[in-house]
Coordinates of C-alpha atoms and ligand atoms in Angstrom, one line a residue:
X1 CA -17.2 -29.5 -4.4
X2 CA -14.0 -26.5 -5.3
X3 CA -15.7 -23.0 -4.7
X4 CA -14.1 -20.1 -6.6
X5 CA -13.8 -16.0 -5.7
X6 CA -11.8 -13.9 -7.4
X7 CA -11.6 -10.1 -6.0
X8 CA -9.7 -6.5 -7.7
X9 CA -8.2 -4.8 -4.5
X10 CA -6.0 -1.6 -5.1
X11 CA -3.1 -0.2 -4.5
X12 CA -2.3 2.5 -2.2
X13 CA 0.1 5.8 -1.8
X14 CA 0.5 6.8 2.0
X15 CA 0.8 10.6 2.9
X16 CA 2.1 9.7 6.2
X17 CA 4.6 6.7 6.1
X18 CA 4.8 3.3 8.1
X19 CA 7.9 2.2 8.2
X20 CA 9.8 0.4 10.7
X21 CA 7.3 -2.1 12.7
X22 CA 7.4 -3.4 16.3
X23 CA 6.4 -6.9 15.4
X24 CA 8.4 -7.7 11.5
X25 CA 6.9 -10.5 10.6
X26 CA 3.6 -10.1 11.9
X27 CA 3.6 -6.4 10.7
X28 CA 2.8 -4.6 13.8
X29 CA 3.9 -0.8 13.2
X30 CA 5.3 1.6 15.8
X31 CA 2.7 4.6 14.9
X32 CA -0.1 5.0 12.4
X33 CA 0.3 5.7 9.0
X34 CA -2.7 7.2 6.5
X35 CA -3.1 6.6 2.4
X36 CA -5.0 7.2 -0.7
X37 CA -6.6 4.1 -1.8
X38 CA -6.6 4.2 -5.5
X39 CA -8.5 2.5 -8.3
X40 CA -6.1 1.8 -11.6
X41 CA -3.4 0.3 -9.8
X42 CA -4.8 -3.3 -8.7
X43 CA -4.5 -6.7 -8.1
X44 CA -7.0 -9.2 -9.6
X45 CA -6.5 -12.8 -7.1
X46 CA -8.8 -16.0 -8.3
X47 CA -9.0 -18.7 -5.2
X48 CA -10.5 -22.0 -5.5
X49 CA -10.4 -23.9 -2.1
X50 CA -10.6 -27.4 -3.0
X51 CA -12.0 -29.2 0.2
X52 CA -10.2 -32.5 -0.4
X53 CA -6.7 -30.9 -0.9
X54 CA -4.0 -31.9 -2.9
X55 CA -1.3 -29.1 -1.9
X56 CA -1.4 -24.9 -2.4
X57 CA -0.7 -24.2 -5.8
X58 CA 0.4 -20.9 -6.5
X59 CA 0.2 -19.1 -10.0
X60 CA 0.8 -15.8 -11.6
X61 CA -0.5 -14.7 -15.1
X62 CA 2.0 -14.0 -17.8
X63 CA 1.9 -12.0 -21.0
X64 CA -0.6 -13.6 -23.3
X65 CA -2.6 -15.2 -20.4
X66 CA -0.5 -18.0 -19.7
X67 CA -0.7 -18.9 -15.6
X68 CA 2.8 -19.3 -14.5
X69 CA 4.8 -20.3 -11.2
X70 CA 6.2 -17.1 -9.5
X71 CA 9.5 -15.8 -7.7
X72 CA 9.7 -18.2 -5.1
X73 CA 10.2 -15.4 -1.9
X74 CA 6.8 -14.2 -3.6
X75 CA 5.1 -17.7 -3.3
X76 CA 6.3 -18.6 -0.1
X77 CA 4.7 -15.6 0.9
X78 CA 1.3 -16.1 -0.4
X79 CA 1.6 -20.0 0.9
X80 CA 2.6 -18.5 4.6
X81 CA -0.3 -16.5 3.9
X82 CA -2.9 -18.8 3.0
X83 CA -2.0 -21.4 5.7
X84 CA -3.0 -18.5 8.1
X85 CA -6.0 -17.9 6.2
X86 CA -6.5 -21.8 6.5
X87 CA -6.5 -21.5 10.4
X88 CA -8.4 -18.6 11.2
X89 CA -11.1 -20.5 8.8
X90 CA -10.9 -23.3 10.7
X91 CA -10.9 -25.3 7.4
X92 CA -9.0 -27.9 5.8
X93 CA -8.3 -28.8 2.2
X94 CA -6.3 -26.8 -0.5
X95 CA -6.1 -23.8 -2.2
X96 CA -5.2 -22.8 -6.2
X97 CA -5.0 -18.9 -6.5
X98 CA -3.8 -17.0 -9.7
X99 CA -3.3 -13.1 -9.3
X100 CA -2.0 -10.7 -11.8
X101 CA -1.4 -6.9 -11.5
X102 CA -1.7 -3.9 -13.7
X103 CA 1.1 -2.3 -12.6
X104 CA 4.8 -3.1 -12.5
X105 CA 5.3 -5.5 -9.8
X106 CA 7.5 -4.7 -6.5
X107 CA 9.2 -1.7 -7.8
X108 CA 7.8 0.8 -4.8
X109 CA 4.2 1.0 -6.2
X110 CA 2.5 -1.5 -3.4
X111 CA 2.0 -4.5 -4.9
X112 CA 2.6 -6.0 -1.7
X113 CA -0.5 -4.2 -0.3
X114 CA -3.1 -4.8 -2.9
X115 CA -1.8 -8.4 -3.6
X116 CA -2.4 -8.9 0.0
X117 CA -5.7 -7.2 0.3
X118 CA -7.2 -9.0 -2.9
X119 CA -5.5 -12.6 -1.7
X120 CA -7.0 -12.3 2.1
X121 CA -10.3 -11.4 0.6
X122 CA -10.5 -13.9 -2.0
X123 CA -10.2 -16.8 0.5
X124 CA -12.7 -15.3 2.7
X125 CA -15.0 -14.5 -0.1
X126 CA -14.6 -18.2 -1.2
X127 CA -14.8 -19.7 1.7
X128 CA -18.2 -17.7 1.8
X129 CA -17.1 -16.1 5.7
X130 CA -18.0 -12.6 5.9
X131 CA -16.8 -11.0 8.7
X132 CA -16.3 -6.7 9.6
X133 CA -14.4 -5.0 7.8
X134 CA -12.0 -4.3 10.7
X135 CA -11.4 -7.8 11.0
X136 CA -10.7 -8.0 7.2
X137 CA -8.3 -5.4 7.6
X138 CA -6.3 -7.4 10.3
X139 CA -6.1 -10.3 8.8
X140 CA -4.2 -8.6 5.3
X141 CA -1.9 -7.1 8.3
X142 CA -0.7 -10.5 9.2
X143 CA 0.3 -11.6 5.8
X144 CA 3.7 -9.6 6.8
X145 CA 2.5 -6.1 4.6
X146 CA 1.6 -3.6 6.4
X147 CA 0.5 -1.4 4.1
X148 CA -2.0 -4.5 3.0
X149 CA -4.0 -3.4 5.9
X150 CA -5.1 -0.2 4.4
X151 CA -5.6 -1.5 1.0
X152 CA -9.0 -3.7 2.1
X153 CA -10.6 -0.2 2.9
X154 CA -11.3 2.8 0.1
X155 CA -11.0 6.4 0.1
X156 CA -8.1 7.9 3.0
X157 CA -7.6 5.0 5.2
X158 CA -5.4 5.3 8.3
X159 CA -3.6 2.3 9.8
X160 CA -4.2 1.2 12.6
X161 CA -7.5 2.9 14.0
X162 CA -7.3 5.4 16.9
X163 CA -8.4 3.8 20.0
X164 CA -11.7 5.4 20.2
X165 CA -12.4 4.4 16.5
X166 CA -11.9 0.6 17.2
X167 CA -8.0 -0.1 16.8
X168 CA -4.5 0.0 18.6
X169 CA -3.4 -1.9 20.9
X170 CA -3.5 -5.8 21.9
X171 CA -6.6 -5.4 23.9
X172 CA -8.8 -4.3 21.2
X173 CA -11.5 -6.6 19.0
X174 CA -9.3 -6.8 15.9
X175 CA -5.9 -4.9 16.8
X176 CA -4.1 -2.5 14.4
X177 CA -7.4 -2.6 12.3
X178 CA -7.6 0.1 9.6
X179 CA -10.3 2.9 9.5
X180 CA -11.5 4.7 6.8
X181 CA -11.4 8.3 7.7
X182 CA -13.2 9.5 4.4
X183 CA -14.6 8.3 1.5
X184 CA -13.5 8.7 -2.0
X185 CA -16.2 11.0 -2.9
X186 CA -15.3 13.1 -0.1
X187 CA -12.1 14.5 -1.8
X188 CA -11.1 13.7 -5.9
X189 CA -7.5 13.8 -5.4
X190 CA -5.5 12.1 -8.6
X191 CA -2.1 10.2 -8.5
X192 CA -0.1 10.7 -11.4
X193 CA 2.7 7.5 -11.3
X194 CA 5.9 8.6 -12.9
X195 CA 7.6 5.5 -13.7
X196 CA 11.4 6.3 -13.1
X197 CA 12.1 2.5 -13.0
X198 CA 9.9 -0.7 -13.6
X199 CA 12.6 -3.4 -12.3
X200 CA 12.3 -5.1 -9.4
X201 CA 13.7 -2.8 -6.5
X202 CA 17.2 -4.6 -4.5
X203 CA 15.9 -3.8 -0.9
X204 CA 12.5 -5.3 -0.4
X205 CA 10.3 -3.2 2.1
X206 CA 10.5 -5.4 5.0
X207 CA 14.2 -5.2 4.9
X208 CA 13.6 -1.2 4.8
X209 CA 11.2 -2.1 7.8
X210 CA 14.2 -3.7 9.9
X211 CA 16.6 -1.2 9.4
X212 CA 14.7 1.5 9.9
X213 CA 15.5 1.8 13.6
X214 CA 19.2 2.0 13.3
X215 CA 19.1 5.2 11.5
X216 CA 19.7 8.0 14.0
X217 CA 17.1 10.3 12.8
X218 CA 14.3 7.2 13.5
X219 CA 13.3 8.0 17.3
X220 CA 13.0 11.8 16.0
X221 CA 10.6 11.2 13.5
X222 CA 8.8 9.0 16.1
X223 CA 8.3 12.3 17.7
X224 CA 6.6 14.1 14.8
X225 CA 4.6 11.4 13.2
X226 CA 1.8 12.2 15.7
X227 CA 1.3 15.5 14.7
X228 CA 1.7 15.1 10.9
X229 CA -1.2 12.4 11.4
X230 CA -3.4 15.1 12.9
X231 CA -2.4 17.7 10.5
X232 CA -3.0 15.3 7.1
X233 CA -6.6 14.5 9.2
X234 CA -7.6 18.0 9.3
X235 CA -6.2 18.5 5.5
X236 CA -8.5 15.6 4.5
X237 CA -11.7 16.9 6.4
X238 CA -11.3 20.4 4.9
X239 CA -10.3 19.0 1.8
X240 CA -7.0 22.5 1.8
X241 CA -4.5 21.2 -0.3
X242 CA -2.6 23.9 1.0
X243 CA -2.7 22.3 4.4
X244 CA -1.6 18.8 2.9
X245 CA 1.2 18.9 0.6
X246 CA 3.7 20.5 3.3
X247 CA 3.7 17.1 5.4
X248 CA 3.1 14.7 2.8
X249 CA 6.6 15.9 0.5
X250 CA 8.2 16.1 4.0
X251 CA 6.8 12.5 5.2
X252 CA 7.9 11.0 1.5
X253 CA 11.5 12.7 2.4
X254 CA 12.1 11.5 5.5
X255 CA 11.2 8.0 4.9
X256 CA 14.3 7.8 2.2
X257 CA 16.3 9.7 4.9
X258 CA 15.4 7.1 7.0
X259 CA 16.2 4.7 4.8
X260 CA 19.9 6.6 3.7
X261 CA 20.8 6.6 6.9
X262 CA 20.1 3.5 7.5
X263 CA 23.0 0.9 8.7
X264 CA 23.3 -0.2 5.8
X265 CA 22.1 2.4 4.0
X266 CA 19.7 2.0 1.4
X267 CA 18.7 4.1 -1.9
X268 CA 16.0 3.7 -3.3
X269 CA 16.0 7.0 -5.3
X270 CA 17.4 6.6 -9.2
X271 CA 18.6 10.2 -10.7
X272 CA 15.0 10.4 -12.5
X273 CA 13.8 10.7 -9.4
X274 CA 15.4 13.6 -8.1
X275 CA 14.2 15.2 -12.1
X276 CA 11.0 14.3 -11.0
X277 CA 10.8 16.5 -7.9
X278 CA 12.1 19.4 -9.3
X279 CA 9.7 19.3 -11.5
X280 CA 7.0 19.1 -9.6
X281 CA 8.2 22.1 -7.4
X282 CA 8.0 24.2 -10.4
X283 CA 5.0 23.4 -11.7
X284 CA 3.9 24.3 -8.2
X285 CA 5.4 27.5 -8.7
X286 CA 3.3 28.1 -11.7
X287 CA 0.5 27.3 -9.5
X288 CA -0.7 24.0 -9.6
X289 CA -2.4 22.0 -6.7
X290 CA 0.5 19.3 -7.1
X291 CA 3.1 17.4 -5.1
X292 CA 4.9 14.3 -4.7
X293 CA 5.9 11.2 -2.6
X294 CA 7.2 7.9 -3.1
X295 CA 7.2 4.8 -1.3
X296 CA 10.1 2.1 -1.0
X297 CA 11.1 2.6 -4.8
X298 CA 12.4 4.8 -7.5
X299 CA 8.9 6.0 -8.5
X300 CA 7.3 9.0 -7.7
X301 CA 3.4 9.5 -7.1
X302 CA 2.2 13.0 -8.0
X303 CA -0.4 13.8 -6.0
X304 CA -2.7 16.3 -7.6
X305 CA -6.0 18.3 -7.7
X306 CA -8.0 16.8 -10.9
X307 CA -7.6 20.7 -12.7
X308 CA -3.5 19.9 -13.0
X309 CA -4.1 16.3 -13.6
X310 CA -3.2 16.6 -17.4
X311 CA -0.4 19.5 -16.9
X312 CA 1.2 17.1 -14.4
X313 CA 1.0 14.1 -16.7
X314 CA 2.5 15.7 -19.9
X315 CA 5.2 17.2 -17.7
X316 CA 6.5 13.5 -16.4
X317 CA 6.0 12.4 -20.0
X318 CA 8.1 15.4 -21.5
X319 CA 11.1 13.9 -18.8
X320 CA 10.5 10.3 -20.7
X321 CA 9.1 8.8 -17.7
X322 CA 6.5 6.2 -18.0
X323 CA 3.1 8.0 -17.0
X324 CA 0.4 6.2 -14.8
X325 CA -3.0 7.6 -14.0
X326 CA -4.7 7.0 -10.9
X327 CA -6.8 8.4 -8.6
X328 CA -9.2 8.0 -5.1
X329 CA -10.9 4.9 -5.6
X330 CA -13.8 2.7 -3.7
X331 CA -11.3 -0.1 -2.9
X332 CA -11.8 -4.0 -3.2
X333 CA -14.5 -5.3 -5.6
X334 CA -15.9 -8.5 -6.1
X335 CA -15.1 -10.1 -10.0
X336 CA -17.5 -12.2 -11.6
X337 CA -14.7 -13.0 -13.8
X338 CA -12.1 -15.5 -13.0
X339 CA -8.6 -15.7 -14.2
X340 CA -9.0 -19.9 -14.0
Ligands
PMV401 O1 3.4 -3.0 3.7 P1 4.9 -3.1 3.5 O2 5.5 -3.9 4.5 O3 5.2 -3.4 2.1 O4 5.5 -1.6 3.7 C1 5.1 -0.5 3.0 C2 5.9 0.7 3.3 C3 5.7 1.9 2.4 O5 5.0 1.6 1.3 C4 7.1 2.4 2.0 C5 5.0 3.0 3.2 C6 3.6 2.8 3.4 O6 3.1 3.3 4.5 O7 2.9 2.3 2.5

């Protein structure tokens, strides 16, 4: 008998950035990084694991609800994935999974993360395995994203654990396990998405990832990262916006210089970017809780305090960016609704 799951698991904006990883392909990072977890941005994954098999089969849901094959680099991920899924279950047999997102796909607003986070938990969930959440959290790691790791958890999530809050470091339980370091209701922060660009970006994240190091800046920021962590912690805890924006517009920075100075360089940023950060530094000036940071795209995520939520969101619209509104969210859910 087939048993079906299907799971929502969000996206997620980091304030302090993971990029560059010891371990590529099994996405073991150099330093901790912390996000947001939010709750509009998603990915909805059905699995069925059929226990006499047949073959993975791999689907993505097109306009008008048709299920259709994906971009091959994407399904050789999630097959990759779901082979390793297949061992750490112990189980044989097949799997059909269909996943769709709300957002626009692999343009630098972590679809990798919550397509991850929703795929690993939909096979566990269907295989009816329910193991800690650290665990959970490890196992998105290994798909390859990173950032997959953090997107299992809700509210401010930092990747991978301190030692003393179970993570980092081979000799631990579940190593590089996530840890939720508040909950959503500690803080309502919002993220308002201005959509600079919805195509597909040219250099995928993991190529970002393996560059990284030959930027001569890299071992620098290597340096700092320890104390932005602590700094973004103690932000967090005292919910002082004042105390956060500082390090997350200079963490959102630095990755791209990272990534410019990369050998070969990369750019991510498009001009609306750079329109966008303006922007945001005046509205600041006229004293809004706001700033900005972007991940491996064209993008930028305006974080905010929910009082300049709508200010922040006409004044992206009023540059003829695309406008998304998201916020802290509770991460993964359980669906009762499947997309086959
Ligand atoms: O999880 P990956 O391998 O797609 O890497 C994500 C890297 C950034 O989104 C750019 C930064 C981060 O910490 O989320």
């Amino acid at each position: 008998m087939s048993a079906k799951a299907t799971v929502e698991a969000p996206a997620n904006i980091a304030f302090v950035k993971y990029w560059g990883a010891s371990d590529l392909e099994r996405a073991v990072p150099w330093e901790a990084s912390l996000s947001m977890t939010l709750r509009t941005c998603v990915s909805r994954t059905t699995v069925e694991h059929r226990p006499e098999g047949g073959g993975d089969e791999v689907l993505v849901c097109g306009a008008g609800g048709t299920l259709e094959p994906p971009e091959r680099a994407f399904a050789g991920g999630v097959l990759a994935h779901l082979e390793r899924l297949r061992r750490w279950a112990g189980v044989a047999g097949s799997f059909r999974v269909a996943t769709e997102n709300t957002f626009p796909t692999g343009s630098g607003i972590a679809s990798s993360a919550s397509g991850f986070a929703a795929l690993t938990l939909a096979v566990v969930a269907c295989l009816e395995r329910r193991p800690p959440a650290a665990e959970l959290s490890d196992l998105a790691r290994l798909s390859g994203s990173g950032s997959a790791a953090r997107s299992v958890l809700g509210g401010y999530v930092q990747w991978p654990a301190d030692a003393e809050e179970g993570g980092t470091g081979e000799t631990a339980a579940w190593p590089w396990t996530a840890v939720q370091v508040a909950a959503a209701d500690h803080w309502d922060l919002r993220d308002v998405v201005a959509v600079v660009e919805t195509g597909r970006k040219e250099v995928s994240s993991r190529e970002g990832h393996r560059r990284a190091p030959s930027s001569p800046h890299y071992a620098r920021r290597r340096e700092l990262l320890a104390a932005r962590l602590a700094e973004v912690r103690r932000a967090i805890e005292g919910r002082e916006f004042a105390r956060l924006w500082p390090v997350v517009e200079e963490e959102a920075i630095e990755l791209h210089l990272i990534a410019m100075s990369s050998r070969p360089p990369i750019f991510y940023w498009q001009p609306g970017t750079l329109a966008v950060l303006e922007r945001t530094r005046r509205l600041r000036g006229e004293g809004l809780e706001v700033c900005f940071t972007m991940d491996a795209g064209a993008n930028v995520h305006l974080i905010c305090a929910p009082a300049a939520e709508e200010a922040v969101a006409a004044a992206v619209a009023e540059l003829g960016c695309g406008v998304i509104r998201d916020g802290v969210g509770d991460g993964p859910r359980r669906l009762d609704e499947h997309l086959f």
